Amino acid sequence: MPPRRVVDPDVLLRGAAMHYLKHSTIDMDLLAGELVISRATLYRMVGSRDALLGEVFWAIGRLFLAEAAGEATGAGADRVLAVSRQFAELVAGAQQLRQFVSEEPQTAARVLLTTGTPVHERAVAAQLDIFETAGLTGEPAEMRRRAFLYVRLMESVVYSDILGMREIGFEMAEPALRALLPA
């Protein structure tokens, strides 16, 4: 039996992200071929296609959040809303994501909006960091609840098509988002 090839997880994630950006989806057979590993090795490393999509989406989401935070100005609630507005614009302009959501809405919902992958939980943690960076503080459990609700509302804005509503603009959601921010 030939020895197993060891693939660095970072190399695998980069390869999967590049594959996704090229194809607007992840084809596990094709990706395994591109990485020169067996399909079994790919699944052994990532667990499932949904899990790998979650990692790819989170990697892209982190980049979008960093870009949005870098462009936002102000402090407090205004800064949080500026980051959110810019993030929503970046997601709206992500053609590969729009295509994926259009072609695989059930998979997109599972990966992006449920606890099946850590995407939502990571988004809540990132939102807590955004609150803190903007100077918003409060009792930790209360802040976590606010971050959870804030992320769910943002998901309604950026993924409204998955949820069965065509384009809910950020401006429509902004008053509700502002209401979730501590004074």
PDB file of C-alpha atoms in Angstrom:
ATOM      1  CA  MET A   1       0.000   0.000   0.000  1.00  0.00           C
ATOM      2  CA  PRO A   2       1.446   3.414  -0.933  1.00  0.00           C
ATOM      3  CA  PRO A   3       2.071   5.823   1.941  1.00  0.00           C
ATOM      4  CA  ARG A   4      -0.601   8.420   2.640  1.00  0.00           C
ATOM      5  CA  ARG A   5       0.103  11.878   1.365  1.00  0.00           C
ATOM      6  CA  VAL A   6       0.001  14.521   4.073  1.00  0.00           C
ATOM      7  CA  VAL A   7      -1.680  17.743   3.014  1.00  0.00           C
ATOM      8  CA  ASP A   8      -1.271  20.882   5.071  1.00  0.00           C
ATOM      9  CA  PRO A   9      -4.724  22.143   6.166  1.00  0.00           C
ATOM     10  CA  ASP A  10      -3.829  25.704   5.111  1.00  0.00           C
ATOM     11  CA  VAL A  11      -2.844  24.479   1.647  1.00  0.00           C
ATOM     12  CA  LEU A  12      -6.124  22.578   1.426  1.00  0.00           C
ATOM     13  CA  LEU A  13      -8.140  25.650   2.467  1.00  0.00           C
ATOM     14  CA  ARG A  14      -6.316  27.884  -0.016  1.00  0.00           C
ATOM     15  CA  GLY A  15      -6.870  25.317  -2.757  1.00  0.00           C
ATOM     16  CA  ALA A  16     -10.552  25.028  -1.865  1.00  0.00           C
ATOM     17  CA  ALA A  17     -10.944  28.820  -1.811  1.00  0.00           C
ATOM     18  CA  MET A  18      -9.292  29.156  -5.211  1.00  0.00           C
ATOM     19  CA  HIS A  19     -11.479  26.336  -6.560  1.00  0.00           C
ATOM     20  CA  TYR A  20     -14.586  28.067  -5.177  1.00  0.00           C
ATOM     21  CA  LEU A  21     -13.605  31.425  -6.666  1.00  0.00           C
ATOM     22  CA  LYS A  22     -13.075  29.790 -10.054  1.00  0.00           C
ATOM     23  CA  HIS A  23     -16.222  27.626 -10.085  1.00  0.00           C
ATOM     24  CA  SER A  24     -18.643  29.414  -7.677  1.00  0.00           C
ATOM     25  CA  THR A  25     -19.070  26.056  -5.965  1.00  0.00           C
ATOM     26  CA  ILE A  26     -16.982  23.194  -4.651  1.00  0.00           C
ATOM     27  CA  ASP A  27     -16.926  19.950  -6.616  1.00  0.00           C
ATOM     28  CA  MET A  28     -15.215  17.518  -4.245  1.00  0.00           C
ATOM     29  CA  ASP A  29     -14.055  15.152  -7.016  1.00  0.00           C
ATOM     30  CA  LEU A  30     -12.571  17.968  -9.066  1.00  0.00           C
ATOM     31  CA  LEU A  31     -10.997  19.591  -5.994  1.00  0.00           C
ATOM     32  CA  ALA A  32      -9.388  16.304  -4.930  1.00  0.00           C
ATOM     33  CA  GLY A  33      -7.858  16.040  -8.414  1.00  0.00           C
ATOM     34  CA  GLU A  34      -6.606  19.624  -8.271  1.00  0.00           C
ATOM     35  CA  LEU A  35      -4.992  18.952  -4.883  1.00  0.00           C
ATOM     36  CA  VAL A  36      -3.589  15.629  -6.140  1.00  0.00           C
ATOM     37  CA  ILE A  37      -5.176  13.681  -3.308  1.00  0.00           C
ATOM     38  CA  SER A  38      -7.841  11.021  -3.255  1.00  0.00           C
ATOM     39  CA  ARG A  39     -11.453  11.904  -2.646  1.00  0.00           C
ATOM     40  CA  ALA A  40     -11.305   9.772   0.516  1.00  0.00           C
ATOM     41  CA  THR A  41      -8.352  11.791   1.821  1.00  0.00           C
ATOM     42  CA  LEU A  42     -10.183  15.022   1.071  1.00  0.00           C
ATOM     43  CA  TYR A  43     -13.260  13.889   2.995  1.00  0.00           C
ATOM     44  CA  ARG A  44     -11.105  12.526   5.828  1.00  0.00           C
ATOM     45  CA  MET A  45      -9.469  15.946   6.156  1.00  0.00           C
ATOM     46  CA  VAL A  46     -12.582  18.140   5.910  1.00  0.00           C
ATOM     47  CA  GLY A  47     -15.401  15.893   7.097  1.00  0.00           C
ATOM     48  CA  SER A  48     -17.983  16.981   4.542  1.00  0.00           C
ATOM     49  CA  ARG A  49     -18.578  19.310   1.636  1.00  0.00           C
ATOM     50  CA  ASP A  50     -20.697  21.536   3.888  1.00  0.00           C
ATOM     51  CA  ALA A  51     -17.872  21.769   6.413  1.00  0.00           C
ATOM     52  CA  LEU A  52     -15.400  22.734   3.691  1.00  0.00           C
ATOM     53  CA  LEU A  53     -17.805  25.298   2.231  1.00  0.00           C
ATOM     54  CA  GLY A  54     -18.206  26.727   5.726  1.00  0.00           C
ATOM     55  CA  GLU A  55     -14.444  27.122   6.072  1.00  0.00           C
ATOM     56  CA  VAL A  56     -14.188  28.757   2.641  1.00  0.00           C
ATOM     57  CA  PHE A  57     -17.107  31.112   3.323  1.00  0.00           C
ATOM     58  CA  TRP A  58     -15.684  32.048   6.709  1.00  0.00           C
ATOM     59  CA  ALA A  59     -12.250  32.749   5.198  1.00  0.00           C
ATOM     60  CA  ILE A  60     -13.881  35.061   2.655  1.00  0.00           C
ATOM     61  CA  GLY A  61     -16.134  36.583   5.318  1.00  0.00           C
ATOM     62  CA  ARG A  62     -13.114  37.373   7.525  1.00  0.00           C
ATOM     63  CA  LEU A  63     -11.499  39.196   4.607  1.00  0.00           C
ATOM     64  CA  PHE A  64     -14.702  41.160   3.990  1.00  0.00           C
ATOM     65  CA  LEU A  65     -14.997  42.040   7.692  1.00  0.00           C
ATOM     66  CA  ALA A  66     -11.387  43.212   7.812  1.00  0.00           C
ATOM     67  CA  GLU A  67     -11.888  45.348   4.707  1.00  0.00           C
ATOM     68  CA  ALA A  68     -15.155  46.775   6.061  1.00  0.00           C
ATOM     69  CA  ALA A  69     -13.551  47.578   9.429  1.00  0.00           C
ATOM     70  CA  GLY A  70     -10.612  49.216   7.677  1.00  0.00           C
ATOM     71  CA  GLU A  71     -12.900  51.520   5.729  1.00  0.00           C
ATOM     72  CA  ALA A  72     -15.285  52.378   8.586  1.00  0.00           C
ATOM     73  CA  THR A  73     -14.910  55.615  10.488  1.00  0.00           C
ATOM     74  CA  GLY A  74     -16.375  56.983  13.684  1.00  0.00           C
ATOM     75  CA  ALA A  75     -16.931  55.319  17.013  1.00  0.00           C
ATOM     76  CA  GLY A  76     -19.684  53.622  18.936  1.00  0.00           C
ATOM     77  CA  ALA A  77     -22.899  52.642  17.217  1.00  0.00           C
ATOM     78  CA  ASP A  78     -22.050  54.699  14.129  1.00  0.00           C
ATOM     79  CA  ARG A  79     -18.847  52.704  13.607  1.00  0.00           C
ATOM     80  CA  VAL A  80     -20.624  49.370  14.071  1.00  0.00           C
ATOM     81  CA  LEU A  81     -23.231  50.377  11.500  1.00  0.00           C
ATOM     82  CA  ALA A  82     -20.546  51.630   9.089  1.00  0.00           C
ATOM     83  CA  VAL A  83     -18.767  48.270   9.275  1.00  0.00           C
ATOM     84  CA  SER A  84     -22.062  46.463   8.715  1.00  0.00           C
ATOM     85  CA  ARG A  85     -23.047  48.660   5.776  1.00  0.00           C
ATOM     86  CA  GLN A  86     -19.689  48.114   4.075  1.00  0.00           C
ATOM     87  CA  PHE A  87     -19.815  44.360   4.771  1.00  0.00           C
ATOM     88  CA  ALA A  88     -23.307  44.151   3.222  1.00  0.00           C
ATOM     89  CA  GLU A  89     -22.019  45.970   0.133  1.00  0.00           C
ATOM     90  CA  LEU A  90     -19.063  43.606  -0.183  1.00  0.00           C
ATOM     91  CA  VAL A  91     -21.292  40.541   0.085  1.00  0.00           C
ATOM     92  CA  ALA A  92     -23.724  42.014  -2.454  1.00  0.00           C
ATOM     93  CA  GLY A  93     -20.817  42.448  -4.878  1.00  0.00           C
ATOM     94  CA  ALA A  94     -19.469  38.916  -4.392  1.00  0.00           C
ATOM     95  CA  GLN A  95     -20.560  37.374  -7.699  1.00  0.00           C
ATOM     96  CA  GLN A  96     -19.433  33.843  -6.803  1.00  0.00           C
ATOM     97  CA  LEU A  97     -21.482  33.910  -3.595  1.00  0.00           C
ATOM     98  CA  ARG A  98     -24.542  35.274  -5.391  1.00  0.00           C
ATOM     99  CA  GLN A  99     -24.224  32.519  -8.002  1.00  0.00           C
ATOM    100  CA  PHE A 100     -23.749  29.816  -5.363  1.00  0.00           C
ATOM    101  CA  VAL A 101     -26.782  31.000  -3.389  1.00  0.00           C
ATOM    102  CA  SER A 102     -28.858  31.072  -6.569  1.00  0.00           C
ATOM    103  CA  GLU A 103     -27.797  27.600  -7.702  1.00  0.00           C
ATOM    104  CA  GLU A 104     -27.644  25.849  -4.312  1.00  0.00           C
ATOM    105  CA  PRO A 105     -29.986  27.719  -1.937  1.00  0.00           C
ATOM    106  CA  GLN A 106     -30.545  24.795   0.452  1.00  0.00           C
ATOM    107  CA  THR A 107     -26.820  24.155   0.807  1.00  0.00           C
ATOM    108  CA  ALA A 108     -26.165  27.873   1.253  1.00  0.00           C
ATOM    109  CA  ALA A 109     -28.810  28.067   3.987  1.00  0.00           C
ATOM    110  CA  ARG A 110     -27.402  25.005   5.766  1.00  0.00           C
ATOM    111  CA  VAL A 111     -23.825  26.268   5.625  1.00  0.00           C
ATOM    112  CA  LEU A 112     -24.391  29.959   6.287  1.00  0.00           C
ATOM    113  CA  LEU A 113     -27.414  30.092   8.582  1.00  0.00           C
ATOM    114  CA  THR A 114     -27.549  26.948  10.716  1.00  0.00           C
ATOM    115  CA  THR A 115     -25.391  25.351  13.374  1.00  0.00           C
ATOM    116  CA  GLY A 116     -24.314  22.661  10.888  1.00  0.00           C
ATOM    117  CA  THR A 117     -21.075  24.587  10.370  1.00  0.00           C
ATOM    118  CA  PRO A 118     -19.382  27.140  12.641  1.00  0.00           C
ATOM    119  CA  VAL A 119     -20.006  30.082  10.266  1.00  0.00           C
ATOM    120  CA  HIS A 120     -22.822  31.637  12.298  1.00  0.00           C
ATOM    121  CA  GLU A 121     -21.061  31.132  15.642  1.00  0.00           C
ATOM    122  CA  ARG A 122     -17.896  32.699  14.253  1.00  0.00           C
ATOM    123  CA  ALA A 123     -19.938  35.619  12.921  1.00  0.00           C
ATOM    124  CA  VAL A 124     -21.379  36.212  16.395  1.00  0.00           C
ATOM    125  CA  ALA A 125     -17.866  36.173  17.905  1.00  0.00           C
ATOM    126  CA  ALA A 126     -16.673  38.586  15.201  1.00  0.00           C
ATOM    127  CA  GLN A 127     -19.639  40.869  15.908  1.00  0.00           C
ATOM    128  CA  LEU A 128     -18.723  40.918  19.586  1.00  0.00           C
ATOM    129  CA  ASP A 129     -15.212  42.018  18.565  1.00  0.00           C
ATOM    130  CA  ILE A 130     -16.691  44.758  16.381  1.00  0.00           C
ATOM    131  CA  PHE A 131     -18.807  45.966  19.318  1.00  0.00           C
ATOM    132  CA  GLU A 132     -15.745  46.025  21.568  1.00  0.00           C
ATOM    133  CA  THR A 133     -13.524  47.771  19.005  1.00  0.00           C
ATOM    134  CA  ALA A 134     -16.224  50.425  18.571  1.00  0.00           C
ATOM    135  CA  GLY A 135     -16.304  50.995  22.335  1.00  0.00           C
ATOM    136  CA  LEU A 136     -19.656  49.343  23.031  1.00  0.00           C
ATOM    137  CA  THR A 137     -19.636  47.475  26.307  1.00  0.00           C
ATOM    138  CA  GLY A 138     -22.044  45.788  28.651  1.00  0.00           C
ATOM    139  CA  GLU A 139     -22.637  42.640  30.634  1.00  0.00           C
ATOM    140  CA  PRO A 140     -21.031  39.772  28.618  1.00  0.00           C
ATOM    141  CA  ALA A 141     -24.118  37.544  28.339  1.00  0.00           C
ATOM    142  CA  GLU A 142     -26.247  40.520  27.275  1.00  0.00           C
ATOM    143  CA  MET A 143     -23.657  41.601  24.688  1.00  0.00           C
ATOM    144  CA  ARG A 144     -23.577  38.061  23.294  1.00  0.00           C
ATOM    145  CA  ARG A 145     -27.381  38.047  22.933  1.00  0.00           C
ATOM    146  CA  ARG A 146     -27.223  41.423  21.191  1.00  0.00           C
ATOM    147  CA  ALA A 147     -24.463  40.163  18.876  1.00  0.00           C
ATOM    148  CA  PHE A 148     -26.504  37.034  18.090  1.00  0.00           C
ATOM    149  CA  LEU A 149     -29.582  39.089  17.174  1.00  0.00           C
ATOM    150  CA  TYR A 150     -27.484  41.616  15.262  1.00  0.00           C
ATOM    151  CA  VAL A 151     -25.921  38.852  13.166  1.00  0.00           C
ATOM    152  CA  ARG A 152     -29.321  37.248  12.509  1.00  0.00           C
ATOM    153  CA  LEU A 153     -30.649  40.579  11.295  1.00  0.00           C
ATOM    154  CA  MET A 154     -27.565  41.126   9.112  1.00  0.00           C
ATOM    155  CA  GLU A 155     -28.054  37.621   7.694  1.00  0.00           C
ATOM    156  CA  SER A 156     -31.587  38.677   6.765  1.00  0.00           C
ATOM    157  CA  VAL A 157     -30.102  41.595   4.852  1.00  0.00           C
ATOM    158  CA  VAL A 158     -27.225  39.873   3.073  1.00  0.00           C
ATOM    159  CA  TYR A 159     -28.911  36.503   2.491  1.00  0.00           C
ATOM    160  CA  SER A 160     -32.529  37.633   2.061  1.00  0.00           C
ATOM    161  CA  ASP A 161     -32.849  35.609  -1.143  1.00  0.00           C
ATOM    162  CA  ILE A 162     -32.117  32.367   0.761  1.00  0.00           C
ATOM    163  CA  LEU A 163     -34.801  33.327   3.264  1.00  0.00           C
ATOM    164  CA  GLY A 164     -37.412  33.860   0.568  1.00  0.00           C
ATOM    165  CA  MET A 165     -37.403  37.660   0.363  1.00  0.00           C
ATOM    166  CA  ARG A 166     -35.893  39.611  -2.494  1.00  0.00           C
ATOM    167  CA  GLU A 167     -33.405  42.238  -1.418  1.00  0.00           C
ATOM    168  CA  ILE A 168     -33.897  43.727   1.990  1.00  0.00           C
ATOM    169  CA  GLY A 169     -31.740  46.820   1.793  1.00  0.00           C
ATOM    170  CA  PHE A 170     -29.399  47.789   4.594  1.00  0.00           C
ATOM    171  CA  GLU A 171     -31.235  51.098   4.999  1.00  0.00           C
ATOM    172  CA  MET A 172     -34.441  49.220   5.833  1.00  0.00           C
ATOM    173  CA  ALA A 173     -32.697  47.168   8.513  1.00  0.00           C
ATOM    174  CA  GLU A 174     -30.568  49.991   9.947  1.00  0.00           C
ATOM    175  CA  PRO A 175     -33.092  51.232  12.545  1.00  0.00           C
ATOM    176  CA  ALA A 176     -33.525  47.694  13.882  1.00  0.00           C
ATOM    177  CA  LEU A 177     -29.761  47.143  13.902  1.00  0.00           C
ATOM    178  CA  ARG A 178     -29.243  50.441  15.763  1.00  0.00           C
ATOM    179  CA  ALA A 179     -31.869  49.420  18.338  1.00  0.00           C
ATOM    180  CA  LEU A 180     -29.772  46.342  19.190  1.00  0.00           C
ATOM    181  CA  LEU A 181     -26.712  48.423  20.047  1.00  0.00           C
ATOM    182  CA  PRO A 182     -26.186  49.451  23.666  1.00  0.00           C
ATOM    183  CA  ALA A 183     -26.432  53.172  24.316  1.00  0.00           C
TER     184      ALA A 183
END
